[in-house]
PDB file of C-alpha atoms and ligand atoms in Angstrom:
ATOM      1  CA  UNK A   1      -0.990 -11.319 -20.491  1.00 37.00           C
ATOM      2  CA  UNK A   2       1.092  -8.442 -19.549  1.00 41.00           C
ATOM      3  CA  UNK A   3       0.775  -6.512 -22.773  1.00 41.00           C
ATOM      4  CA  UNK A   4      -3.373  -7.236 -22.710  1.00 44.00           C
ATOM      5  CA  UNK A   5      -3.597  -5.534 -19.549  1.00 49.00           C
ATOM      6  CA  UNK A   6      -1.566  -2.610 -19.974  1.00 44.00           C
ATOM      7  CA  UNK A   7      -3.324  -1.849 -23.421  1.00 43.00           C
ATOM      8  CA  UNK A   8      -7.017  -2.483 -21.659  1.00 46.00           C
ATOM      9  CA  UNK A   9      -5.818   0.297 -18.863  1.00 45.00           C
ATOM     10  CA  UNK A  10      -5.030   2.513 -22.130  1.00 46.00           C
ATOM     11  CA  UNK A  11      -7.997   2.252 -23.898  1.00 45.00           C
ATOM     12  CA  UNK A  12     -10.014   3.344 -21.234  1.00 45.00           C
ATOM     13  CA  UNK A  13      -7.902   6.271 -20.571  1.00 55.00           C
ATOM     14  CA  UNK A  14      -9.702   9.034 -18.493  1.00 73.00           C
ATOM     15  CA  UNK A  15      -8.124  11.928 -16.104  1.00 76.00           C
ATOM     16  CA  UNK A  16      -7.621   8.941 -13.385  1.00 75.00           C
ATOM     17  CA  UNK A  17      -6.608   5.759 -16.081  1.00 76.00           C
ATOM     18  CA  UNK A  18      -3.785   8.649 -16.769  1.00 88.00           C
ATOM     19  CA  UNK A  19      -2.840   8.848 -13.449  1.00 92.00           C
ATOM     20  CA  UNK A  20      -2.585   5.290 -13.441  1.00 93.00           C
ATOM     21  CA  UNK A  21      -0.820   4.777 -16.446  1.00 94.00           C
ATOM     22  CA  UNK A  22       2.036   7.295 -15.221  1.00 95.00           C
ATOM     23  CA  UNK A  23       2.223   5.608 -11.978  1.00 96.00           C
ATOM     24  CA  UNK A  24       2.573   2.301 -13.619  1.00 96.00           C
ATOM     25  CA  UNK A  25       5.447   3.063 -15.631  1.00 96.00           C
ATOM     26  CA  UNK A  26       7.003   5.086 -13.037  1.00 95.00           C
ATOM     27  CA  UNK A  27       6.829   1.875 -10.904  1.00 95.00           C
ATOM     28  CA  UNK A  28       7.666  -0.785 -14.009  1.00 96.00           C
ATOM     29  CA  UNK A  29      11.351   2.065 -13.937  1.00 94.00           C
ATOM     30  CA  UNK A  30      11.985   1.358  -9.672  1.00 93.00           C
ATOM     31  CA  UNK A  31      11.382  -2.523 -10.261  1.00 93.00           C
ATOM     32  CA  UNK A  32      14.739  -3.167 -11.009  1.00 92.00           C
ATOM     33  CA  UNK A  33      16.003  -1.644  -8.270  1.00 91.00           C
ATOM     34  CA  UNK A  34      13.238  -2.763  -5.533  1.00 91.00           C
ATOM     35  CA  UNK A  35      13.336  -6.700  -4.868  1.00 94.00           C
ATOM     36  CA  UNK A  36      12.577  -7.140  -1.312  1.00 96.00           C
ATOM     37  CA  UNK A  37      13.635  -9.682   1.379  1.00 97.00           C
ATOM     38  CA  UNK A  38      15.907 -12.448  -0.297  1.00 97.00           C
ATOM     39  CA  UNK A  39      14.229 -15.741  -0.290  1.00 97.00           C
ATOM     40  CA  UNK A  40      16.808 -16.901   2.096  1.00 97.00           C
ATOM     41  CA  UNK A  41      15.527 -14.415   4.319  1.00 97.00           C
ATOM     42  CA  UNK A  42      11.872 -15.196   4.352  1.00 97.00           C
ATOM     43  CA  UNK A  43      12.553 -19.096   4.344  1.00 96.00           C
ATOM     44  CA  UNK A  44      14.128 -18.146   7.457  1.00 95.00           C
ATOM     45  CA  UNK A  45      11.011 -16.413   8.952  1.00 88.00           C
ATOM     46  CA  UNK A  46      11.728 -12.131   7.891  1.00 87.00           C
ATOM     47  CA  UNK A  47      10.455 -10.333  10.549  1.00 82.00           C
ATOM     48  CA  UNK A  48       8.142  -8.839   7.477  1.00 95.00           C
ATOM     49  CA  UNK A  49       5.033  -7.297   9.638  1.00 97.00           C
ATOM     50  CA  UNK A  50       5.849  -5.875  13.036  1.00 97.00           C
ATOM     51  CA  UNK A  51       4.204  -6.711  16.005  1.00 97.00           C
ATOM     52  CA  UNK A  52       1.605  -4.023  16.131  1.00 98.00           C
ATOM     53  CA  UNK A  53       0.724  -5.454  12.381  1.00 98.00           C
ATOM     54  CA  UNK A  54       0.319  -8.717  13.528  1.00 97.00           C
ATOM     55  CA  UNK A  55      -1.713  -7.827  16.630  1.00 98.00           C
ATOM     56  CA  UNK A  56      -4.395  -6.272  14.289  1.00 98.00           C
ATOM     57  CA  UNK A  57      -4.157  -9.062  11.010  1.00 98.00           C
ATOM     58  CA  UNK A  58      -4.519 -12.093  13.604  1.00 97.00           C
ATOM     59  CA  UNK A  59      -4.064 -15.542  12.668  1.00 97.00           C
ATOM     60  CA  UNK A  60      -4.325 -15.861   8.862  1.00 98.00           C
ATOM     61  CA  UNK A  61      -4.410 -19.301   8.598  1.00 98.00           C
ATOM     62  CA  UNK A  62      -7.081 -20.589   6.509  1.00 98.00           C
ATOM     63  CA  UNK A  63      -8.252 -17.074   5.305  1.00 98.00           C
ATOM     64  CA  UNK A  64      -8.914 -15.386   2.450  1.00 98.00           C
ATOM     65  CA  UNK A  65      -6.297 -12.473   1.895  1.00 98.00           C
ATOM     66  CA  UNK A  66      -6.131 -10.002  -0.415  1.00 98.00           C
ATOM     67  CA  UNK A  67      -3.292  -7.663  -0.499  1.00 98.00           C
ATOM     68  CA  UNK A  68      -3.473  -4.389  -2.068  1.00 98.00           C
ATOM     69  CA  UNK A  69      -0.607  -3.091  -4.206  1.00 98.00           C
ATOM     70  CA  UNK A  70       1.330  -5.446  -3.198  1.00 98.00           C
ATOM     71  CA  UNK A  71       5.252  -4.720  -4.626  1.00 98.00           C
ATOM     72  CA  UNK A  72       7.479  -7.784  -4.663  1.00 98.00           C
ATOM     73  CA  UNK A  73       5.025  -9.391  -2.466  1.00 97.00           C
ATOM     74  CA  UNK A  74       6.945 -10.284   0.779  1.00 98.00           C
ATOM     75  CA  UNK A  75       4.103  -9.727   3.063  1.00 98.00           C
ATOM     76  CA  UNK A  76       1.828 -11.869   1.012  1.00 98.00           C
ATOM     77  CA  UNK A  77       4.415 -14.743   0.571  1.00 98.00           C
ATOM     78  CA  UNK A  78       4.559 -14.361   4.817  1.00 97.00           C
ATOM     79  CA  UNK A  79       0.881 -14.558   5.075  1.00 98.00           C
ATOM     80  CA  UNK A  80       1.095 -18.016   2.490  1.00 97.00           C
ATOM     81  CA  UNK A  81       3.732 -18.970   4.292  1.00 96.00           C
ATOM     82  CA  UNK A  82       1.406 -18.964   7.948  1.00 96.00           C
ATOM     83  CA  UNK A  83      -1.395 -21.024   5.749  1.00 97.00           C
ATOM     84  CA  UNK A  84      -3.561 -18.352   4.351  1.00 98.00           C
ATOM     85  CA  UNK A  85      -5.095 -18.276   0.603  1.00 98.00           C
ATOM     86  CA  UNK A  86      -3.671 -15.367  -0.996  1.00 98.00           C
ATOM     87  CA  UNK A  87      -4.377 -12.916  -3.686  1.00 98.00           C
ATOM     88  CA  UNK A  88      -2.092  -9.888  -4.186  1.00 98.00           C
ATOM     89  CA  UNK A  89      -2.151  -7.151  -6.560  1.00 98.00           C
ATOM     90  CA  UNK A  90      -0.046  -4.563  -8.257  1.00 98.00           C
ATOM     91  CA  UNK A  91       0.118  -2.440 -11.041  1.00 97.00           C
ATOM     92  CA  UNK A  92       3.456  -3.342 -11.729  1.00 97.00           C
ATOM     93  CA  UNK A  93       4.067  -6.526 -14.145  1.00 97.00           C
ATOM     94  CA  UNK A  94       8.112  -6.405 -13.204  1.00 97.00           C
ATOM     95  CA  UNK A  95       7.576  -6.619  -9.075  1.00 97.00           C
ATOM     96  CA  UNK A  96       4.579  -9.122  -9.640  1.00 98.00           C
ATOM     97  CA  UNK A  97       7.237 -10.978 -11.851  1.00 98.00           C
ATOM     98  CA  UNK A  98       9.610 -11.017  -8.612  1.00 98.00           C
ATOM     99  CA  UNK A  99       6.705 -11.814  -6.361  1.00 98.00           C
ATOM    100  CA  UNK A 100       6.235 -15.486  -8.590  1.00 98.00           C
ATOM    101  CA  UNK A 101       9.440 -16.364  -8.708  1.00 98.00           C
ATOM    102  CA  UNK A 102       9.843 -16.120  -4.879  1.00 98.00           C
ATOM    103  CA  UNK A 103       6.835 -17.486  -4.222  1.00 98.00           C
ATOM    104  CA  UNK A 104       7.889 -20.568  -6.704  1.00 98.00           C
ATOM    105  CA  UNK A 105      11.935 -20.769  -5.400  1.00 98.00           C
ATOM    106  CA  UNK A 106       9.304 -21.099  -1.743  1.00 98.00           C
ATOM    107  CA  UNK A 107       7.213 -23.216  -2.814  1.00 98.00           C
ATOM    108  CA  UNK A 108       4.023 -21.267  -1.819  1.00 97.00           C
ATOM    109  CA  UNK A 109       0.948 -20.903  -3.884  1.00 97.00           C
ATOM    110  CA  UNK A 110       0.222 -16.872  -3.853  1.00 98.00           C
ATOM    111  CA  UNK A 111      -2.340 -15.393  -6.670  1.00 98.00           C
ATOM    112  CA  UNK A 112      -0.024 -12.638  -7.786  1.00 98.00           C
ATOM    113  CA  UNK A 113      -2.466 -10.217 -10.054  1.00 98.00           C
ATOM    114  CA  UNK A 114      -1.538  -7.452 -12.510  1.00 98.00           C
ATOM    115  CA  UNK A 115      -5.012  -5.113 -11.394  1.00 97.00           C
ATOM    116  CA  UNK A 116      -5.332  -1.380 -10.696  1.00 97.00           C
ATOM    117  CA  UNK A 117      -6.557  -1.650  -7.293  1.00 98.00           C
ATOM    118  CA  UNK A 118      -9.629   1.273  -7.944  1.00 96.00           C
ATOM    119  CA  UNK A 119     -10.686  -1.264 -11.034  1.00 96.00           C
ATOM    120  CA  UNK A 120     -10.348  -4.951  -9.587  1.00 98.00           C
ATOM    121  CA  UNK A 121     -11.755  -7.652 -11.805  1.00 98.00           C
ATOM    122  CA  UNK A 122     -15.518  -9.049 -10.228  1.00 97.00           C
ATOM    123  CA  UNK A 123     -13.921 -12.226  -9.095  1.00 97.00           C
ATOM    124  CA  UNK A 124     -11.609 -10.604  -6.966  1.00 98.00           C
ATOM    125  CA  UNK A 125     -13.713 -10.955  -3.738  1.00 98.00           C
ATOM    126  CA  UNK A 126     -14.849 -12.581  -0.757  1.00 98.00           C
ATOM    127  CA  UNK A 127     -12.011 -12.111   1.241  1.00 98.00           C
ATOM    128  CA  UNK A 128     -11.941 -12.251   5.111  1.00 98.00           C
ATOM    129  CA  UNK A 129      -8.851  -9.985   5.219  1.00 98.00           C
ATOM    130  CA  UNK A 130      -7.722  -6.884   3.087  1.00 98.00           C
ATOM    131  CA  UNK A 131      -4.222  -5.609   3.765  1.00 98.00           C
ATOM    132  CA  UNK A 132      -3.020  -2.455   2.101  1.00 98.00           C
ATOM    133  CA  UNK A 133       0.931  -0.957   3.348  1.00 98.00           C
ATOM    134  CA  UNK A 134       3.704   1.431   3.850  1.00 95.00           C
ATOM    135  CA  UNK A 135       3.932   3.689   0.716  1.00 96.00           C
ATOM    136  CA  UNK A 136       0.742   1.815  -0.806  1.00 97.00           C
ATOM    137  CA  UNK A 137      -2.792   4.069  -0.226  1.00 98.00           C
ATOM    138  CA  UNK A 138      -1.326   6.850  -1.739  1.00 96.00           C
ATOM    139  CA  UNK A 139      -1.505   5.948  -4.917  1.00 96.00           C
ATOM    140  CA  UNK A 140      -5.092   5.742  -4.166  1.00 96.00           C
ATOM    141  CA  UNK A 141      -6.738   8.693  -6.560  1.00 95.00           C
ATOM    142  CA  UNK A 142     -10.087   8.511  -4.796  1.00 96.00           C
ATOM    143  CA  UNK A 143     -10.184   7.116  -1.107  1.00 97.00           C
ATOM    144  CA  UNK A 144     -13.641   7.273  -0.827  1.00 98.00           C
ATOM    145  CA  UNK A 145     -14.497   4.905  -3.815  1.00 97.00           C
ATOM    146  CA  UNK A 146     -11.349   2.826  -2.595  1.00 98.00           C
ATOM    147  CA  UNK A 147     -12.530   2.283   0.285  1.00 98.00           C
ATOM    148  CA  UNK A 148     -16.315   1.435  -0.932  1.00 98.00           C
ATOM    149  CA  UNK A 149     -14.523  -1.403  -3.092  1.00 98.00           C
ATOM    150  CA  UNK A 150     -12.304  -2.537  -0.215  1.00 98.00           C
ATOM    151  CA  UNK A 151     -15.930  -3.340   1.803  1.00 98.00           C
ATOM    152  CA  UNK A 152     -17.498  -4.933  -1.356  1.00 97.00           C
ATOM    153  CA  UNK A 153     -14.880  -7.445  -1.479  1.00 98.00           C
ATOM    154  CA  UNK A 154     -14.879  -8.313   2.111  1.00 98.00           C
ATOM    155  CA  UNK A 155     -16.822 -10.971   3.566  1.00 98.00           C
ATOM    156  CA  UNK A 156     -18.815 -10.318   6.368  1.00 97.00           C
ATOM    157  CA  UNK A 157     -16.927 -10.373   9.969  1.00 97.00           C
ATOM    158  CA  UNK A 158     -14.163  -9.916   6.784  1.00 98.00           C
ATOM    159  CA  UNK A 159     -11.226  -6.961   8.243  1.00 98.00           C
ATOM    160  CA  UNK A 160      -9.517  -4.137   6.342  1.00 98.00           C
ATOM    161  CA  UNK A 161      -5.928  -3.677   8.100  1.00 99.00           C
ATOM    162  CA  UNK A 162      -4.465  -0.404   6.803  1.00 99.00           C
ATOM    163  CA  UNK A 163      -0.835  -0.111   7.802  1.00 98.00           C
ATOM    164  CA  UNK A 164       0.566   3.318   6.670  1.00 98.00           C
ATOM    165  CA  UNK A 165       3.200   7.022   6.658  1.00 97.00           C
ATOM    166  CA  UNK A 166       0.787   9.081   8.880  1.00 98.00           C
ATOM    167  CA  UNK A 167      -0.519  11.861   6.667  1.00 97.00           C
ATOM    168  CA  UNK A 168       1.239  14.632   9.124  1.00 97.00           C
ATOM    169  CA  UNK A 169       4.901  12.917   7.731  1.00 97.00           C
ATOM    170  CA  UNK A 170       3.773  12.773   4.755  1.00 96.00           C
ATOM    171  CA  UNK A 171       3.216  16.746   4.585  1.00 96.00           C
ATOM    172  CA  UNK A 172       6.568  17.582   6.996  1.00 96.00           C
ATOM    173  CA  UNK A 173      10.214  17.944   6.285  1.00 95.00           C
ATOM    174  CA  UNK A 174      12.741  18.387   8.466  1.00 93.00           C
ATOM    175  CA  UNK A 175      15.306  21.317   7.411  1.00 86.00           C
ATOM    176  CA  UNK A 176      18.697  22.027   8.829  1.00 80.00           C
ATOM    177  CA  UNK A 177      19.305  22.229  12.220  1.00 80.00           C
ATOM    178  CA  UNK A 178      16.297  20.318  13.154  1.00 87.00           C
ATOM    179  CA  UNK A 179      13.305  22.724  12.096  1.00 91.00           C
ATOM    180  CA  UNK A 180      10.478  21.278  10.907  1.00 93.00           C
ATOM    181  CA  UNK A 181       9.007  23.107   7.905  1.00 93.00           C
ATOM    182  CA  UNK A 182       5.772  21.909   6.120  1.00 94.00           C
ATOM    183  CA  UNK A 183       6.338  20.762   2.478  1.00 92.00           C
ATOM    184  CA  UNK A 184       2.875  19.200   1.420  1.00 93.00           C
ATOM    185  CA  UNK A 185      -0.425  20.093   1.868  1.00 94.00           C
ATOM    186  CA  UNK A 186      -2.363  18.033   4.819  1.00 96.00           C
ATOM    187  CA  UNK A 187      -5.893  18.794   3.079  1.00 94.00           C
ATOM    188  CA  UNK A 188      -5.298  19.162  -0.590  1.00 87.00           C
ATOM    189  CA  UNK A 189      -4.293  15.418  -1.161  1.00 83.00           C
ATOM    190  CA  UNK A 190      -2.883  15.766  -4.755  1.00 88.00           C
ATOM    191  CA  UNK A 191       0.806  16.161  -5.526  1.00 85.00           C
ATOM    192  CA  UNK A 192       2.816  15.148  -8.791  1.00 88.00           C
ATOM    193  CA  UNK A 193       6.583  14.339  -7.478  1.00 84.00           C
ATOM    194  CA  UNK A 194       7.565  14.976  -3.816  1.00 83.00           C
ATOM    195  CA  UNK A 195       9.070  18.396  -2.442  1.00 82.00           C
ATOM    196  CA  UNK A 196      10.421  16.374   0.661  1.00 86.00           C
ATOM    197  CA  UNK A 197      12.667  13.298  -1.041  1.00 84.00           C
ATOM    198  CA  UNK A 198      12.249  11.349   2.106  1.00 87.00           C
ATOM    199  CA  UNK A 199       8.644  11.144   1.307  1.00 87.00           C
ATOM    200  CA  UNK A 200       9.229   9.564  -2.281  1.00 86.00           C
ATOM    201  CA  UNK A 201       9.860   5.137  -2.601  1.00 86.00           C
ATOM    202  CA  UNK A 202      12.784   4.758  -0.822  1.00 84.00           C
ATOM    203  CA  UNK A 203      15.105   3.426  -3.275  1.00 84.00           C
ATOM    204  CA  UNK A 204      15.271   6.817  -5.004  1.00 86.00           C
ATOM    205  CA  UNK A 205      17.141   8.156  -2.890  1.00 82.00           C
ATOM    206  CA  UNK A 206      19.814   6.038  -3.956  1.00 83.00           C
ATOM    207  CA  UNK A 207      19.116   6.298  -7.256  1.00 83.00           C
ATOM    208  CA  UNK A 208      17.679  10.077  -7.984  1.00 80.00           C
ATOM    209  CA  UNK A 209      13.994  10.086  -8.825  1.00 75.00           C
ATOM    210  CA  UNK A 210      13.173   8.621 -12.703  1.00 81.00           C
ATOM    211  CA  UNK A 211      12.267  11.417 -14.258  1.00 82.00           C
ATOM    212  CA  UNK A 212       8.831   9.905 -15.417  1.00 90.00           C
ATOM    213  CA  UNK A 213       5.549  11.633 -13.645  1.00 91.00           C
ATOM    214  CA  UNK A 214       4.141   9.769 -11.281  1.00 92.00           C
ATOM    215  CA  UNK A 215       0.791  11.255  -9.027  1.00 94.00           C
ATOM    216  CA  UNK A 216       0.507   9.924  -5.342  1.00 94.00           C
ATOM    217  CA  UNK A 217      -2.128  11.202  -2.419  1.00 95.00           C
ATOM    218  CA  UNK A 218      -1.951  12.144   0.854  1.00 96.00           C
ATOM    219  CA  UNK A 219      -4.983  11.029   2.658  1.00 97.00           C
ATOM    220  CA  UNK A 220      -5.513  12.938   6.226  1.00 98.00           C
ATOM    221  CA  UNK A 221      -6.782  10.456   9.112  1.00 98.00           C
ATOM    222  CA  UNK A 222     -10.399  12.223   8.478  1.00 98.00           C
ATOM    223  CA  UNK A 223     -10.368  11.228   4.920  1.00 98.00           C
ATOM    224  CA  UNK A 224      -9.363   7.985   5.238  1.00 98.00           C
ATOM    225  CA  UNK A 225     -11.606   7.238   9.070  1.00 98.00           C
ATOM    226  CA  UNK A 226     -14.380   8.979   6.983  1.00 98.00           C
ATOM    227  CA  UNK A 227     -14.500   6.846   3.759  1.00 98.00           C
ATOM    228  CA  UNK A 228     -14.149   3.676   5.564  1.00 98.00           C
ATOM    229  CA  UNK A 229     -16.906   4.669   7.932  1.00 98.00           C
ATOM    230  CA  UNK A 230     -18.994   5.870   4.953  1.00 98.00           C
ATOM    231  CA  UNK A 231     -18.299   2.486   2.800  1.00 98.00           C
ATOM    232  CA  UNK A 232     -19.840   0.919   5.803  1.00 97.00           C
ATOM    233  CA  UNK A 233     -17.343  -0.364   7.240  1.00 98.00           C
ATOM    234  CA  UNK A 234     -17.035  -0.066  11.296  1.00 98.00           C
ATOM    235  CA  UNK A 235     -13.934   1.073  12.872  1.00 98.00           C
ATOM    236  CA  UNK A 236     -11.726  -1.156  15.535  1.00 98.00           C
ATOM    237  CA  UNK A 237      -9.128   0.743  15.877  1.00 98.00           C
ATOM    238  CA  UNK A 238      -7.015   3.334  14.931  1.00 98.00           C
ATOM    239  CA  UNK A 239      -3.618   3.783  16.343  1.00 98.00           C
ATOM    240  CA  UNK A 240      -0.571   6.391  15.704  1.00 98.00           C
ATOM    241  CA  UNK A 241       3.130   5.777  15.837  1.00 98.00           C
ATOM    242  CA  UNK A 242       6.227   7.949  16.584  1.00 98.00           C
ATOM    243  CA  UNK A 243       9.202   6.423  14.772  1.00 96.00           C
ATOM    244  CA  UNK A 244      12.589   8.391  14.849  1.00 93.00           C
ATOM    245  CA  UNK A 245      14.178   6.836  11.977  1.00 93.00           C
ATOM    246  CA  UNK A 246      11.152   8.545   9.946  1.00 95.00           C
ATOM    247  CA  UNK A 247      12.297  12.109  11.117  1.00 95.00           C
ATOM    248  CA  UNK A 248      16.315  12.296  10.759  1.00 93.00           C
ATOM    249  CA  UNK A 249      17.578  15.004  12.702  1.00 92.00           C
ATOM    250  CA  UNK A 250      14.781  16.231  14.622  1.00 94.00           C
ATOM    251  CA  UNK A 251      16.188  14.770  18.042  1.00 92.00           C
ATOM    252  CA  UNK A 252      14.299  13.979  20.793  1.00 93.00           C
ATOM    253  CA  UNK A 253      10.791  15.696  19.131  1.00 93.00           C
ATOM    254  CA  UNK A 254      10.143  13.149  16.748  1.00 95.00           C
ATOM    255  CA  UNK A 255       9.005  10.901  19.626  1.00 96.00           C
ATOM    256  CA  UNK A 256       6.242  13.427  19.844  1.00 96.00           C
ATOM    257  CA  UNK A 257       4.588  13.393  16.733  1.00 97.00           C
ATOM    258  CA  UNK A 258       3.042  10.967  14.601  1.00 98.00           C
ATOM    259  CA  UNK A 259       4.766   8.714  11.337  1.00 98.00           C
ATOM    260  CA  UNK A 260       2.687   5.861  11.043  1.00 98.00           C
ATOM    261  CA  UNK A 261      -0.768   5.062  11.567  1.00 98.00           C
ATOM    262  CA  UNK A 262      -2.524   1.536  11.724  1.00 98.00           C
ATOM    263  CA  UNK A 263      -6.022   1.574  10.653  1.00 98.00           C
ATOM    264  CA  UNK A 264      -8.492  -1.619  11.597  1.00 98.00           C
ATOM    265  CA  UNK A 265     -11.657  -1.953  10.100  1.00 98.00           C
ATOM    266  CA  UNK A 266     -14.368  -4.677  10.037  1.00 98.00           C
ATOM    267  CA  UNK A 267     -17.416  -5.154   7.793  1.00 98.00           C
ATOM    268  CA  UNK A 268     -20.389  -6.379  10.241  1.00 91.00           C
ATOM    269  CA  UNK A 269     -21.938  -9.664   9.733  1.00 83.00           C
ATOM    270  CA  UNK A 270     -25.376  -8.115   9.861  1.00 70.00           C
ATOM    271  CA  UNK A 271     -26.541  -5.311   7.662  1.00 63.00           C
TER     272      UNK A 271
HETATM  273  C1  SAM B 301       5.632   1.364  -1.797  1.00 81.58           C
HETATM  274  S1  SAM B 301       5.087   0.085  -2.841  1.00 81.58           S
HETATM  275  C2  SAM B 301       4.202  -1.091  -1.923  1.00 81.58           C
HETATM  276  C3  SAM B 301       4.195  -1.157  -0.552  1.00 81.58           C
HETATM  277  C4  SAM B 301       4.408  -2.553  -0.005  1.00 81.58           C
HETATM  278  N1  SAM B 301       3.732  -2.623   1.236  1.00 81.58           N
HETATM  279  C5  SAM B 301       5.871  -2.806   0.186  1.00 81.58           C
HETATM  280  O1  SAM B 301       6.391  -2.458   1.256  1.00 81.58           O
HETATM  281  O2  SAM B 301       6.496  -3.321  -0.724  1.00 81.58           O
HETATM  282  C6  SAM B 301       3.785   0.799  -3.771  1.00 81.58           C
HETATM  283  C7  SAM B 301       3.220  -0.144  -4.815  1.00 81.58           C
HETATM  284  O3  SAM B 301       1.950   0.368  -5.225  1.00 81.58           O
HETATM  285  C8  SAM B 301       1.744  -0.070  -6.540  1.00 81.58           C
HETATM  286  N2  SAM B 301       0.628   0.688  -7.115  1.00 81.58           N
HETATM  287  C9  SAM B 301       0.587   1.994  -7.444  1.00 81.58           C
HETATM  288  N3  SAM B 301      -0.631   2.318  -7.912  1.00 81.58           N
HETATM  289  C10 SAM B 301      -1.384   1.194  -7.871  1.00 81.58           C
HETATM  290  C11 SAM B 301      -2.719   0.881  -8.242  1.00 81.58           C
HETATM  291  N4  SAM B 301      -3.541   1.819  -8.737  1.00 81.58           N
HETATM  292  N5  SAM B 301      -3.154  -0.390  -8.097  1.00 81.58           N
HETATM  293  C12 SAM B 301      -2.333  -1.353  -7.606  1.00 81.58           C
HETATM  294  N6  SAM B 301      -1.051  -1.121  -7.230  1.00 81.58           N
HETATM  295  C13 SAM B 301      -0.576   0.138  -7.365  1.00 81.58           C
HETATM  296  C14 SAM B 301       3.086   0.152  -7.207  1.00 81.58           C
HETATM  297  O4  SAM B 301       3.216  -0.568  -8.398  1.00 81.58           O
HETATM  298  C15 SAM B 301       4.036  -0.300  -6.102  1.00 81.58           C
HETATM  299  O5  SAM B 301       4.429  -1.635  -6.265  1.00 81.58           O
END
């Protein structure tokens, strides 16, 4: 199963099935290094999503969830966990692999797929909730047809919850003695490795980047507001976050500018 879909990605291989390809081995190389909350620690209710998260998902029970590029999975096992019907996705074979055997060692029935997330398979639809997070749009090669697949699988009155690094992090560093210096480009969303390391998967920085290439995106709160408004989608809200942790070193200033953002969408039940 794993080797079927890795060789269908190949065959079709185009300028973005590349992209894709790199990113999915660069991801297959973090996966043993990347495992998540313990089972132990989501038995025992991980504080997984934070409150603002949960304020915009709502109760999940009974509904249909899809998560986008979903890792090891612990947000999806949460959302099984609170009684909703769960699909999650990855391009990653290894952190799907550690997504089962949680949800198994749980005992929690969570549709773990091995999909690009621009190429989902038909039946991958009619969901009332899509969740994408932290570290997981900007692998996104093309928000605008993302975001046009994101409403075609939703159901109507169906939500897209975007929880993500705000763009303006994405594109900042902090140099010595607290200066902020810009490292990325806010409107040119393309980059192949990361200037700034803080802005790469976290567990890098432990481990020094694998030197494999790997392509990620930074989307700008117009491009992103934009799509989803142009897939048809209608905006709830959008909220920004200051979070210190995000900007080491920059004191007392990094409670004055953005690091996250938290994007709610709906599709209407009318056309
Ligand atoms: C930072 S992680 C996921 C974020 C997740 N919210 C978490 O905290 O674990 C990024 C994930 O995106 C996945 N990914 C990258 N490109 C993808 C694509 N085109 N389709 C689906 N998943 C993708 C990677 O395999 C990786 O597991």
């Amino acid at each position: 199963m794993r080797r079927r879909r890795v060789g269908r990605i190949v065959s079709a291989m185009s300028e973005q099935t590349s992209v894709v390809v790199d990113n999915q081995r660069y991801w297959e190389a973090l996966a043993p290094y990347r495992s998540g909350e313990s089972v132990e620690s989501l038995r025992s209710g991980a504080r997984v999503l934070n409150e603002h998260e949960w304020a915009a998902v709502g109760d999940v029970r009974g509904r249909r969830v899809l998560q986008l590029a979903c890792s090891v999975g612990d947000e999806a096992l949460t959302f099984a966990q609170l009684g909703a019907h769960v699909t999650a996705v990855d391009l990653a074979p290894s952190h799907l692999a550690t997504g089962r055997a949680k949800a198994e060692a749980l005992g929690l029935a969570v549709d773990f797929q091995e999909q690009d997330m621009m190429n989902l398979d038909p039946d991958v639809t009619g969901f009332d909730l899509v969740f994408i997070s932290w570290g997981g749009l900007c692998w996104a090669p093309d928000i605008d047809a993302w975001a046009r697949l994101v409403a075609q699988r939703l159901n109507p009155g169906g939500v897209l919850v975007i929880s993500e690094h705000h763009p303006l992090w994405e594109v900042l560093t902090v140099a010595d003695q607290g200066q902020l210096s810009v490292s990325g480009d806010y409107f040119n969303s393309g980059r192949d490795g990361y200037v700034d390391p803080l802005k790469a998967p976290e567990i890098t920085r432990s481990l020094g980047v694998p030197d494999l290439p790997h392509r990620s995106f930074v989307w700008s709160i117009g491009s992103v507001v934009s799509a989803v408004l142009a897939a048809g989608l209608t905006v709830r809200s959008l909220q920004e976050f200051a979070e210190a942790d995000m900007y080491p070193g920059l004191g007392d200033g990094a409670g004055c500018i953005p690091a996250t953002y938290l994007l709610t969408a709906v599709r209407r039940t009318q056309p």
